[in-house]
mmCIF file of C-alpha atoms in Angstrom:
data_model
loop_
_atom_site.group_PDB
_atom_site.id
_atom_site.type_symbol
_atom_site.label_atom_id
_atom_site.label_comp_id
_atom_site.label_asym_id
_atom_site.label_seq_id
_atom_site.Cartn_x
_atom_site.Cartn_y
_atom_site.Cartn_z
ATOM 1 C CA MET A 28 84.437 -48.673 91.846
ATOM 2 C CA PHE A 29 84.860 -51.262 93.506
ATOM 3 C CA ASN A 30 86.686 -48.010 95.811
ATOM 4 C CA TYR A 31 85.020 -46.179 96.541
ATOM 5 C CA LEU A 32 82.431 -48.618 97.611
ATOM 6 C CA SER A 33 81.271 -49.063 101.515
ATOM 7 C CA SER A 34 82.819 -51.978 103.674
ATOM 8 C CA THR A 35 79.738 -52.834 104.502
ATOM 9 C CA ILE A 36 78.864 -53.268 100.578
ATOM 10 C CA LYS A 37 82.078 -55.030 100.107
ATOM 11 C CA LEU A 38 81.327 -56.631 102.849
ATOM 12 C CA ARG A 39 78.149 -57.730 101.784
ATOM 13 C CA LEU A 40 79.286 -58.595 98.302
ATOM 14 C CA LEU A 41 81.844 -60.949 98.845
ATOM 15 C CA MET A 42 79.064 -62.786 101.690
ATOM 16 C CA ASN A 43 76.212 -62.475 98.954
ATOM 17 C CA PHE A 44 79.147 -64.840 96.642
ATOM 18 C CA ILE A 45 80.904 -67.292 98.982
ATOM 19 C CA SER A 46 77.186 -67.650 100.177
ATOM 20 C CA LYS A 47 75.774 -68.395 96.578
ATOM 21 C CA ALA A 48 78.006 -70.656 95.110
ATOM 22 C CA THR A 49 78.637 -72.581 98.420
ATOM 23 C CA SER A 50 74.471 -72.944 98.769
ATOM 24 C CA SER A 51 74.271 -73.995 94.640
ATOM 25 C CA MET A 52 76.516 -76.786 95.067
ATOM 26 C CA LEU A 53 73.242 -78.048 96.504
ATOM 27 C CA LEU A 54 71.439 -78.358 92.859
ATOM 28 C CA PRO A 55 73.143 -80.982 90.943
ATOM 29 C CA PHE A 56 73.830 -83.141 94.077
ATOM 30 C CA VAL A 57 69.723 -82.247 93.953
ATOM 31 C CA THR A 58 68.851 -82.913 90.482
ATOM 32 C CA ILE A 59 70.195 -85.981 90.056
ATOM 33 C CA LEU A 60 69.368 -87.894 93.795
ATOM 34 C CA TYR A 61 65.473 -86.638 92.822
ATOM 35 C CA ALA A 62 65.690 -88.234 88.907
ATOM 36 C CA LYS A 63 66.783 -91.613 90.078
ATOM 37 C CA GLU A 64 64.676 -91.768 92.914
ATOM 38 C CA PHE A 65 61.589 -90.907 91.521
ATOM 39 C CA GLY A 66 62.245 -90.228 87.152
ATOM 40 C CA ILE A 67 62.667 -87.215 85.540
ATOM 41 C CA VAL A 68 59.292 -86.001 85.845
ATOM 42 C CA ILE A 69 58.635 -85.678 89.600
ATOM 43 C CA ALA A 70 62.150 -85.007 90.050
ATOM 44 C CA GLY A 71 61.023 -81.868 87.640
ATOM 45 C CA THR A 72 57.693 -81.057 90.153
ATOM 46 C CA LEU A 73 60.426 -81.349 93.427
ATOM 47 C CA ILE A 74 62.235 -79.165 92.100
ATOM 48 C CA SER A 75 58.688 -76.510 90.806
ATOM 49 C CA ILE A 76 58.203 -76.958 94.235
ATOM 50 C CA THR A 77 60.697 -75.324 96.319
ATOM 51 C CA SER A 78 61.181 -72.256 93.464
ATOM 52 C CA PHE A 79 58.065 -71.088 93.851
ATOM 53 C CA PHE A 80 58.623 -71.763 98.080
ATOM 54 C CA GLN A 81 61.653 -69.342 97.990
ATOM 55 C CA ILE A 82 59.420 -66.993 95.537
ATOM 56 C CA GLY A 83 56.731 -67.138 98.066
ATOM 57 C CA PHE A 84 59.421 -66.615 101.216
ATOM 58 C CA SER A 85 61.212 -63.473 98.983
ATOM 59 C CA ILE A 86 57.840 -62.121 98.700
ATOM 60 C CA TYR A 87 57.338 -62.192 102.395
ATOM 61 C CA GLY A 88 59.889 -61.310 104.140
ATOM 62 C CA GLY A 89 60.726 -57.918 101.844
ATOM 63 C CA GLN A 90 57.227 -56.674 104.061
ATOM 64 C CA LEU A 91 58.929 -58.201 107.116
ATOM 65 C CA THR A 92 61.946 -56.754 106.483
ATOM 66 C CA GLU A 93 60.513 -53.410 106.883
ATOM 67 C CA LYS A 94 58.804 -54.755 110.354
ATOM 68 C CA PHE A 95 61.521 -55.185 111.478
ATOM 69 C CA GLY A 96 64.778 -54.244 109.369
ATOM 70 C CA ARG A 97 67.241 -56.036 107.811
ATOM 71 C CA ILE A 98 69.765 -58.167 110.292
ATOM 72 C CA PRO A 99 67.488 -59.135 112.111
ATOM 73 C CA LEU A 100 66.001 -61.581 108.695
ATOM 74 C CA MET A 101 69.635 -62.583 108.163
ATOM 75 C CA LYS A 102 70.249 -63.564 111.237
ATOM 76 C CA TRP A 103 67.463 -66.081 111.571
ATOM 77 C CA GLY A 104 67.279 -67.085 108.365
ATOM 78 C CA GLU A 105 71.103 -67.929 108.204
ATOM 79 C CA CYS A 106 70.723 -70.097 111.345
ATOM 80 C CA ILE A 107 67.822 -72.360 109.698
ATOM 81 C CA LYS A 108 70.071 -72.507 106.588
ATOM 82 C CA LEU A 109 72.940 -73.727 109.478
ATOM 83 C CA PHE A 110 70.547 -76.139 111.173
ATOM 84 C CA CYS A 111 69.364 -77.224 108.096
ATOM 85 C CA PHE A 112 73.466 -78.313 107.384
ATOM 86 C CA LEU A 113 74.121 -79.486 109.806
ATOM 87 C CA VAL A 114 70.869 -81.928 109.524
ATOM 88 C CA LEU A 115 71.795 -83.043 105.916
ATOM 89 C CA LEU A 116 75.341 -83.753 107.761
ATOM 90 C CA PHE A 117 73.581 -86.859 109.369
ATOM 91 C CA TYR A 118 70.239 -87.876 107.195
ATOM 92 C CA SER A 119 70.947 -88.847 103.569
ATOM 93 C CA ASN A 120 67.098 -90.273 102.590
ATOM 94 C CA THR A 121 66.108 -88.651 99.772
ATOM 95 C CA TRP A 122 62.753 -87.384 101.319
ATOM 96 C CA ILE A 123 64.227 -85.632 104.659
ATOM 97 C CA VAL A 124 66.714 -84.148 101.935
ATOM 98 C CA PHE A 125 63.845 -82.508 100.239
ATOM 99 C CA PHE A 126 61.896 -81.312 103.014
ATOM 100 C CA VAL A 127 65.323 -79.987 104.085
ATOM 101 C CA ILE A 128 66.319 -77.814 100.551
ATOM 102 C CA THR A 129 62.407 -76.632 100.983
ATOM 103 C CA ILE A 130 63.703 -75.364 104.141
ATOM 104 C CA ILE A 131 67.003 -73.394 102.897
ATOM 105 C CA SER A 132 65.068 -72.783 100.369
ATOM 106 C CA ALA A 133 62.108 -70.587 102.213
ATOM 107 C CA ALA A 134 65.201 -69.537 104.321
ATOM 108 C CA GLN A 135 67.244 -68.288 102.035
ATOM 109 C CA GLY A 136 63.504 -66.456 100.347
ATOM 110 C CA PHE A 137 63.550 -64.651 103.444
ATOM 111 C CA ILE A 138 67.129 -63.137 104.076
ATOM 112 C CA ASN A 139 67.456 -61.925 99.970
ATOM 113 C CA PRO A 140 65.108 -58.932 100.306
ATOM 114 C CA ALA A 141 67.229 -57.615 103.752
ATOM 115 C CA ILE A 142 70.365 -58.267 101.398
ATOM 116 C CA ASP A 143 68.932 -56.606 98.419
ATOM 117 C CA SER A 144 67.386 -53.953 100.714
ATOM 118 C CA MET A 145 70.267 -53.335 102.515
ATOM 119 C CA LEU A 146 72.299 -52.235 99.858
ATOM 120 C CA ILE A 147 70.428 -49.922 98.878
ATOM 121 C CA ASP A 148 70.454 -48.437 101.704
ATOM 122 C CA GLU A 149 74.091 -48.371 101.310
ATOM 123 C CA SER A 150 73.272 -46.799 97.883
ATOM 124 C CA ASN A 151 73.978 -42.653 96.601
ATOM 125 C CA ASP A 152 71.548 -43.155 93.734
ATOM 126 C CA GLU A 153 75.224 -42.248 92.131
ATOM 127 C CA ILE A 154 76.200 -45.555 92.334
ATOM 128 C CA LYS A 155 73.133 -47.912 93.105
ATOM 129 C CA ALA A 156 72.526 -48.492 89.619
ATOM 130 C CA LYS A 157 76.058 -49.605 89.529
ATOM 131 C CA VAL A 158 76.189 -52.058 92.624
ATOM 132 C CA LEU A 159 72.882 -53.248 91.961
ATOM 133 C CA SER A 160 74.864 -54.332 88.155
ATOM 134 C CA LEU A 161 78.059 -55.901 90.075
ATOM 135 C CA ASN A 162 75.984 -57.806 92.152
ATOM 136 C CA ASN A 163 74.241 -60.124 89.581
ATOM 137 C CA TRP A 164 76.449 -60.255 87.819
ATOM 138 C CA ILE A 165 78.301 -61.582 91.541
ATOM 139 C CA TYR A 166 74.982 -64.222 92.069
ATOM 140 C CA ASN A 167 74.810 -65.268 88.699
ATOM 141 C CA THR A 168 78.338 -66.229 88.389
ATOM 142 C CA SER A 169 78.745 -67.534 91.902
ATOM 143 C CA TYR A 170 76.012 -69.387 91.268
ATOM 144 C CA LEU A 171 77.065 -70.834 87.965
ATOM 145 C CA ILE A 172 80.271 -71.421 90.141
ATOM 146 C CA GLY A 173 78.865 -73.602 92.527
ATOM 147 C CA ALA A 174 77.116 -75.486 90.396
ATOM 148 C CA MET A 175 79.573 -77.476 88.110
ATOM 149 C CA ILE A 176 81.742 -77.870 91.461
ATOM 150 C CA GLY A 177 78.874 -79.001 92.947
ATOM 151 C CA GLY A 178 78.548 -81.759 89.488
ATOM 152 C CA TRP A 179 81.927 -82.560 90.019
ATOM 153 C CA LEU A 180 81.927 -83.187 93.713
ATOM 154 C CA PHE A 181 78.393 -84.897 93.609
ATOM 155 C CA GLN A 182 79.681 -88.532 93.142
ATOM 156 C CA LYS A 183 81.806 -88.874 96.181
ATOM 157 C CA ASN A 184 81.799 -85.556 97.822
ATOM 158 C CA PHE A 185 78.297 -84.831 99.237
ATOM 159 C CA VAL A 186 80.001 -84.647 102.439
ATOM 160 C CA VAL A 187 82.426 -82.669 101.900
ATOM 161 C CA ILE A 188 79.699 -80.117 99.776
ATOM 162 C CA VAL A 189 77.657 -80.294 103.201
ATOM 163 C CA ILE A 190 80.768 -79.727 105.514
ATOM 164 C CA LEU A 191 81.793 -76.605 103.076
ATOM 165 C CA LEU A 192 78.301 -75.345 103.050
ATOM 166 C CA ILE A 193 78.708 -75.207 107.045
ATOM 167 C CA LEU A 194 81.560 -73.185 107.086
ATOM 168 C CA SER A 195 80.687 -70.635 104.667
ATOM 169 C CA SER A 196 77.295 -70.276 106.846
ATOM 170 C CA LEU A 197 78.974 -69.874 109.551
ATOM 171 C CA PHE A 198 81.920 -67.340 107.897
ATOM 172 C CA VAL A 199 78.267 -65.068 106.739
ATOM 173 C CA LEU A 200 76.786 -65.503 110.152
ATOM 174 C CA TRP A 201 79.947 -64.423 112.314
ATOM 175 C CA ASN A 202 80.371 -61.568 109.820
ATOM 176 C CA ILE A 203 76.298 -60.002 110.357
ATOM 177 C CA PHE A 204 77.014 -60.863 113.997
ATOM 178 C CA ALA A 205 80.503 -58.947 114.468
ATOM 179 C CA ASN A 206 80.966 -56.544 111.373
ATOM 180 C CA MET A 207 77.643 -55.104 109.891
ATOM 181 C CA ASN A 208 74.609 -53.002 111.364
ATOM 182 C CA GLU A 209 71.806 -52.517 110.818
ATOM 183 C CA THR A 210 70.892 -49.977 108.081
ATOM 184 C CA HIS A 211 67.346 -49.438 108.009
ATOM 185 C CA ILE A 212 65.542 -47.097 110.660
ATOM 186 C CA VAL A 213 62.312 -49.093 112.443
ATOM 187 C CA LEU A 214 59.389 -46.604 113.650
ATOM 188 C CA GLN A 215 57.530 -48.760 115.576
ATOM 189 C CA SER A 216 53.820 -46.571 114.653
ATOM 190 C CA LYS A 217 55.373 -48.502 110.653
ATOM 191 C CA LYS A 218 55.935 -51.415 113.106
ATOM 192 C CA LEU A 219 52.286 -51.789 113.824
ATOM 193 C CA LYS A 220 50.414 -50.516 111.461
ATOM 194 C CA TYR A 221 50.323 -52.772 107.657
ATOM 195 C CA GLY A 222 50.344 -55.901 107.341
ATOM 196 C CA PHE A 223 50.714 -58.643 104.617
ATOM 197 C CA PHE A 224 48.158 -57.671 101.855
ATOM 198 C CA SER A 225 48.412 -53.782 102.272
ATOM 199 C CA SER A 226 51.437 -53.613 102.085
ATOM 200 C CA TYR A 227 51.363 -54.736 98.279
ATOM 201 C CA SER A 228 48.148 -53.461 97.751
ATOM 202 C CA GLU A 229 49.892 -50.433 96.031
ATOM 203 C CA VAL A 230 52.398 -52.792 93.830
ATOM 204 C CA ILE A 231 49.693 -55.357 92.768
ATOM 205 C CA THR A 232 47.930 -51.873 91.340
ATOM 206 C CA ASN A 233 51.739 -51.014 89.275
ATOM 207 C CA LYS A 234 50.712 -52.959 85.703
ATOM 208 C CA LYS A 235 54.742 -52.482 85.046
ATOM 209 C CA PHE A 236 56.450 -53.855 87.758
ATOM 210 C CA VAL A 237 53.733 -56.951 88.219
ATOM 211 C CA LEU A 238 54.892 -58.009 84.610
ATOM 212 C CA PHE A 239 58.424 -56.981 85.402
ATOM 213 C CA SER A 240 58.475 -59.471 88.515
ATOM 214 C CA ILE A 241 56.334 -62.602 85.984
ATOM 215 C CA GLY A 242 59.631 -62.197 83.771
ATOM 216 C CA MET A 243 61.603 -62.122 86.140
ATOM 217 C CA MET A 244 60.058 -65.247 88.033
ATOM 218 C CA PHE A 245 60.482 -67.252 84.942
ATOM 219 C CA PHE A 246 64.249 -66.274 84.031
ATOM 220 C CA LEU A 247 65.069 -67.128 87.450
ATOM 221 C CA PHE A 248 62.837 -70.753 86.495
ATOM 222 C CA LEU A 249 66.014 -70.884 83.347
ATOM 223 C CA GLN A 250 68.571 -69.620 84.924
ATOM 224 C CA ARG A 251 68.447 -73.019 87.598
ATOM 225 C CA THR A 252 67.455 -74.843 84.322
ATOM 226 C CA LEU A 253 70.821 -73.730 83.043
ATOM 227 C CA THR A 254 73.048 -74.973 85.742
ATOM 228 C CA ASN A 255 71.574 -78.498 86.924
ATOM 229 C CA TYR A 256 71.941 -78.488 83.065
ATOM 230 C CA ILE A 257 75.358 -78.209 83.226
ATOM 231 C CA ALA A 258 76.611 -79.659 85.984
ATOM 232 C CA VAL A 259 74.352 -82.473 85.359
ATOM 233 C CA SER A 260 76.869 -82.516 82.122
#
């Protein structure tokens, strides 16, 4: 099936794997750092705050990607992440790390809806389900691989992790600017018409979708817990 995918989908899936694998390297470092500095309870609270930020900005990013297109959100989000990675290269204070990680999570929240929407834009009805399933496998695999490598590098090689994050972000940004085209046509009338709450008014009334979204939210919390546990163990 992979041979029949468009070049945009192939590139986006490759970028997803590299970006997720390197980003998840930070998870064990952050978890251990918080636990050593503040204790397990506060560490869990800080991780939860970061997760809620990503979920909230993902919801808002879903509306923004329809208003402004996929590429602008990916560019802005990845630029913010790159800046934050550069900050981590020079500052290791725990509260600065928490603040920067929270911003990275928010930026990733903006990026995620644009990525998923671009994959859907480029997929026809015959392969759409397979593409999303493949993307999910890539996401889970890269998350586990990155967390294990991050746990291994944590003790003495945090600078190596940050450098890998910077190189990954530069690679993704270069591909966004040089090799990717917008897949969503933004109509000016649509761009100005809808506000945040009106855009989601129909979605909120769909009880099945709301229950599915809540279930996925708890699943992601458990998934993050699993990757942190594997890396730390």
